Amino acid sequence: KNQVEQSPQSLIILEGKNCTLQCNYTVSPFSNLRWYKQDTGRGPVSLTIMTFSENTKSNGRYTATLDADTKQSSLHITASQLSDSASYICVVSGDYGQNFVFGPGTRLSVLP
Amino acid sequence: NAGVMQNPRHLVRRRGQEARLRCSPMKGHSHVYWYRQLPEEGLKFMVYLQKENIIDESGMPKERFSAEFPKEGPSILRIQQVVRGDSAAYFCASSPQDRSDGYTFGSGTRLTVV
């Protein structure tokens, strides 16, 4: 069964600290993996998209890694800001780009 | 480019009424997807449409829910005889090709059934 799991479920950090969010998936065949940021009451916004051949991709203070062998991805946030408080969703696409499978998200709270 | 536009942002309906949610895709996008997000849960795929065609409705409940994407105008997600369990945020996304780069979400419609 195609599944995407994320950990931790929620995370609280202090402003300025770094954090890493995890995503494990069982989607096969694999096409790409996306990380989204969803602010409360808003739609998800794409942070990164990685294909099978990409190990890492950065977008400002966000760096995503992908290990297609172990089917794991991480999202690292550097020097967190209050505006990073949001849900971070891992989405894996299989079947040549079709059939997005959404993870449950990690709820990040950045405190001053 | 105004992005994916959804309206209304908030919709309140009494049990048994109909709810109509609208989604205008980004300019140049002909693929539309609808998702439902229950409180404290992840997004769940409902339906994927192209102009005048339903491509994949595997996530749609068998009764009361329907979707369309006419040749002209926005995509509509219609929920008949709403029940309290339909209360959720409904998100629309669009893309220029099937789930390609450029896949963009709207801000959602929050449906509350009282």
CSV table of C-alpha atoms in Angstrom, one decimal:
chain,number,residue,atom,x,y,z
A,1,LYS,CA,0.0,0.0,0.0
A,2,ASN,CA,1.3,3.4,-0.9
A,3,GLN,CA,1.9,5.4,2.2
A,4,VAL,CA,3.8,8.5,3.4
A,5,GLU,CA,4.7,8.8,7.1
A,6,GLN,CA,6.1,11.9,8.8
A,7,SER,CA,7.8,12.5,12.1
A,8,PRO,CA,7.6,14.1,14.4
A,9,GLN,CA,3.9,14.8,14.5
A,10,SER,CA,4.6,18.2,16.1
A,11,LEU,CA,7.7,20.1,17.0
A,12,ILE,CA,8.3,23.3,19.1
A,13,ILE,CA,11.6,25.1,18.8
A,14,LEU,CA,13.0,28.5,19.7
A,15,GLU,CA,13.6,31.2,17.1
A,16,GLY,CA,17.0,31.0,15.5
A,17,LYS,CA,17.4,27.2,16.1
A,18,ASN,CA,17.7,24.6,13.4
A,19,CYS,CA,15.4,21.6,13.0
A,20,THR,CA,14.9,18.6,10.8
A,21,LEU,CA,11.7,17.0,9.7
A,22,GLN,CA,11.5,13.4,8.5
A,23,CYS,CA,9.5,11.7,5.8
A,24,ASN,CA,9.4,7.9,5.0
A,25,TYR,CA,7.4,6.5,2.1
A,26,THR,CA,6.5,3.2,0.5
A,27,VAL,CA,5.2,4.7,-2.8
A,28,SER,CA,6.3,2.6,-5.7
A,29,PRO,CA,7.2,3.2,-8.5
A,30,PHE,CA,8.7,6.5,-7.4
A,31,SER,CA,8.5,9.7,-9.5
A,32,ASN,CA,9.2,12.6,-7.3
A,33,LEU,CA,8.9,13.9,-3.7
A,34,ARG,CA,7.7,17.4,-2.8
A,35,TRP,CA,7.8,19.3,0.5
A,36,TYR,CA,5.0,21.8,1.1
A,37,LYS,CA,4.5,24.5,3.7
A,38,GLN,CA,1.0,25.1,4.8
A,39,ASP,CA,0.2,28.1,7.0
A,40,THR,CA,-2.9,27.9,9.2
A,41,GLY,CA,-6.0,28.6,7.1
A,42,ARG,CA,-4.0,28.7,3.8
A,43,GLY,CA,-3.3,26.4,1.0
A,44,PRO,CA,0.0,24.4,0.8
A,45,VAL,CA,2.9,26.2,-0.9
A,46,SER,CA,5.7,24.2,-2.7
A,47,LEU,CA,9.1,24.4,-1.1
A,48,THR,CA,11.1,21.8,-3.1
A,49,ILE,CA,10.6,19.1,-5.7
A,50,MET,CA,13.1,16.2,-6.0
A,51,THR,CA,13.3,13.4,-8.5
A,52,PHE,CA,14.9,10.0,-8.2
A,53,SER,CA,18.3,11.3,-9.2
A,54,GLU,CA,18.5,14.2,-6.8
A,55,ASN,CA,19.9,13.9,-3.3
A,56,THR,CA,19.5,17.4,-2.1
A,57,LYS,CA,17.8,20.6,-3.0
A,58,SER,CA,17.8,24.0,-1.3
A,59,ASN,CA,15.3,26.8,-1.2
A,60,GLY,CA,16.7,29.6,1.0
A,61,ARG,CA,16.8,28.3,4.6
A,62,TYR,CA,15.1,25.1,3.6
A,63,THR,CA,17.2,22.1,2.5
A,64,ALA,CA,15.6,18.8,1.5
A,65,THR,CA,17.4,15.6,1.1
A,66,LEU,CA,16.3,12.4,-0.5
A,67,ASP,CA,17.6,8.8,-0.2
A,68,ALA,CA,15.7,6.8,-2.8
A,69,ASP,CA,17.3,3.6,-1.6
A,70,THR,CA,16.0,3.8,1.9
A,71,LYS,CA,12.9,5.8,0.8
A,72,GLN,CA,13.5,8.6,3.2
A,73,SER,CA,13.6,12.3,2.9
A,74,SER,CA,14.3,15.1,5.4
A,75,LEU,CA,13.6,18.8,5.4
A,76,HIS,CA,16.2,20.9,7.3
A,77,ILE,CA,15.3,24.4,8.4
A,78,THR,CA,18.2,26.6,9.3
A,79,ALA,CA,18.0,29.6,11.6
A,80,SER,CA,14.3,29.3,12.2
A,81,GLN,CA,12.0,32.4,12.1
A,82,LEU,CA,8.6,32.9,13.7
A,83,SER,CA,7.1,32.8,10.2
A,84,ASP,CA,8.3,29.2,9.8
A,85,SER,CA,5.5,28.2,12.1
A,86,ALA,CA,3.3,26.1,9.9
A,87,SER,CA,2.6,22.5,8.9
A,88,TYR,CA,5.1,20.9,6.6
A,89,ILE,CA,3.8,18.2,4.3
A,90,CYS,CA,5.7,15.6,2.4
A,91,VAL,CA,4.0,14.5,-0.9
A,92,VAL,CA,5.3,11.5,-2.9
A,93,SER,CA,4.3,11.0,-6.5
A,94,GLY,CA,4.3,7.6,-8.2
A,95,ASP,CA,3.2,6.2,-11.5
A,96,TYR,CA,5.1,8.6,-13.7
A,97,GLY,CA,3.8,11.7,-11.9
A,98,GLN,CA,0.3,10.6,-11.1
A,99,ASN,CA,-1.3,9.6,-7.8
A,100,PHE,CA,0.0,12.1,-5.2
A,101,VAL,CA,0.3,10.5,-1.8
A,102,PHE,CA,0.2,13.1,1.0
A,103,GLY,CA,1.8,12.6,4.4
A,104,PRO,CA,-0.1,13.8,7.5
A,105,GLY,CA,2.3,16.7,8.0
A,106,THR,CA,4.5,17.9,10.9
A,107,ARG,CA,3.2,20.9,12.8
A,108,LEU,CA,6.1,23.2,13.6
A,109,SER,CA,5.8,26.0,16.1
A,110,VAL,CA,8.7,28.5,16.4
A,111,LEU,CA,8.6,30.5,19.7
A,112,PRO,CA,10.4,33.8,20.4
B,1,ASN,CA,-1.1,36.1,-12.4
B,2,ALA,CA,-3.7,35.9,-9.6
B,3,GLY,CA,-2.9,32.3,-8.7
B,4,VAL,CA,-5.6,29.6,-8.0
B,5,MET,CA,-8.7,31.4,-6.8
B,6,GLN,CA,-11.2,29.7,-4.6
B,7,ASN,CA,-14.4,31.2,-3.4
B,8,PRO,CA,-16.0,31.6,-1.1
B,9,ARG,CA,-13.3,31.5,1.6
B,10,HIS,CA,-15.8,30.6,4.2
B,11,LEU,CA,-19.2,28.9,3.7
B,12,VAL,CA,-21.7,28.1,6.4
B,13,ARG,CA,-24.6,25.7,5.5
B,14,ARG,CA,-27.4,24.1,7.5
B,15,ARG,CA,-27.7,20.3,7.4
B,16,GLY,CA,-29.6,19.3,4.3
B,17,GLN,CA,-28.6,22.3,2.2
B,18,GLU,CA,-26.4,22.3,-0.8
B,19,ALA,CA,-22.8,23.7,-0.9
B,20,ARG,CA,-21.1,24.9,-4.0
B,21,LEU,CA,-17.4,25.5,-4.0
B,22,ARG,CA,-15.7,27.3,-6.9
B,23,CYS,CA,-12.2,27.1,-8.2
B,24,SER,CA,-10.6,29.2,-10.9
B,25,PRO,CA,-7.3,27.7,-12.0
B,26,MET,CA,-4.2,29.7,-12.7
B,27,LYS,CA,-4.0,31.2,-16.2
B,28,GLY,CA,-2.8,28.5,-18.6
B,29,HIS,CA,-3.6,25.6,-16.3
B,30,SER,CA,-6.1,23.1,-17.7
B,31,HIS,CA,-5.8,20.5,-14.9
B,32,VAL,CA,-7.8,20.9,-11.7
B,33,TYR,CA,-7.6,18.8,-8.5
B,34,TRP,CA,-9.8,18.9,-5.4
B,35,TYR,CA,-8.7,17.9,-1.9
B,36,ARG,CA,-10.5,17.7,1.5
B,37,GLN,CA,-8.7,18.4,4.8
B,38,LEU,CA,-10.4,17.5,8.0
B,39,PRO,CA,-9.3,19.3,11.2
B,40,GLU,CA,-5.9,18.2,12.3
B,41,GLU,CA,-5.6,15.8,9.4
B,42,GLY,CA,-3.7,15.7,6.1
B,43,LEU,CA,-5.1,16.5,2.6
B,44,LYS,CA,-7.1,13.7,1.0
B,45,PHE,CA,-7.4,13.6,-2.8
B,46,MET,CA,-11.0,13.7,-4.1
B,47,VAL,CA,-11.1,14.3,-7.9
B,48,TYR,CA,-9.0,15.3,-10.9
B,49,LEU,CA,-10.6,17.0,-13.8
B,50,GLN,CA,-9.6,18.5,-17.1
B,51,LYS,CA,-11.9,20.7,-19.2
B,52,GLU,CA,-15.3,18.9,-19.5
B,53,ASN,CA,-13.8,15.6,-18.3
B,54,ILE,CA,-13.4,13.8,-15.0
B,55,ILE,CA,-10.1,12.0,-15.2
B,56,ASP,CA,-10.0,10.4,-11.7
B,57,GLU,CA,-12.7,10.5,-9.1
B,58,SER,CA,-11.4,7.7,-6.9
B,59,GLY,CA,-11.4,9.9,-3.8
B,60,MET,CA,-15.0,11.2,-4.2
B,61,PRO,CA,-17.7,9.8,-1.9
B,62,LYS,CA,-20.2,7.8,-3.9
B,63,GLU,CA,-23.2,9.9,-2.9
B,64,ARG,CA,-24.0,13.6,-2.6
B,65,PHE,CA,-20.6,14.8,-4.0
B,66,SER,CA,-20.1,15.8,-7.6
B,67,ALA,CA,-17.5,17.9,-9.5
B,68,GLU,CA,-17.4,19.6,-12.9
B,69,PHE,CA,-15.0,21.7,-14.9
B,70,PRO,CA,-17.0,23.2,-17.8
B,71,LYS,CA,-15.5,24.6,-21.0
B,72,GLU,CA,-16.1,28.1,-19.7
B,73,GLY,CA,-15.9,29.2,-16.1
B,74,PRO,CA,-14.6,27.8,-12.9
B,75,SER,CA,-14.5,24.2,-11.6
B,76,ILE,CA,-17.4,23.5,-9.2
B,77,LEU,CA,-17.4,21.0,-6.3
B,78,ARG,CA,-21.0,20.4,-5.3
B,79,ILE,CA,-22.1,18.8,-2.1
B,80,GLN,CA,-25.8,18.0,-1.8
B,81,GLN,CA,-27.7,17.5,1.5
B,82,VAL,CA,-24.7,18.4,3.6
B,83,VAL,CA,-24.1,16.7,6.9
B,84,ARG,CA,-21.9,17.8,9.9
B,85,GLY,CA,-19.2,15.4,8.8
B,86,ASP,CA,-18.8,17.4,5.6
B,87,SER,CA,-17.3,20.3,7.6
B,88,ALA,CA,-13.7,20.6,6.4
B,89,ALA,CA,-11.4,22.8,4.4
B,90,TYR,CA,-11.6,22.0,0.6
B,91,PHE,CA,-8.6,22.9,-1.4
B,92,CYS,CA,-8.3,23.1,-5.2
B,93,ALA,CA,-5.0,22.9,-7.1
B,94,SER,CA,-4.2,23.4,-10.7
B,95,SER,CA,-1.3,22.5,-13.1
B,96,PRO,CA,-0.4,23.1,-16.7
B,97,GLN,CA,0.1,19.3,-17.3
B,98,ASP,CA,-0.9,16.2,-15.3
B,99,ARG,CA,0.5,16.8,-11.8
B,100,SER,CA,3.5,18.6,-13.3
B,101,ASP,CA,5.8,21.3,-12.0
B,102,GLY,CA,3.7,24.4,-11.5
B,103,TYR,CA,1.2,22.4,-9.4
B,104,THR,CA,-0.3,25.2,-7.3
B,105,PHE,CA,-2.9,25.2,-4.5
B,106,GLY,CA,-5.6,27.7,-3.8
B,107,SER,CA,-6.2,29.1,-0.3
B,108,GLY,CA,-9.2,26.8,0.2
B,109,THR,CA,-12.8,27.1,1.2
B,110,ARG,CA,-13.7,26.4,4.8
B,111,LEU,CA,-17.1,24.7,4.9
B,112,THR,CA,-19.0,24.6,8.2
B,113,VAL,CA,-22.2,22.7,8.5
B,114,VAL,CA,-24.4,23.7,11.4
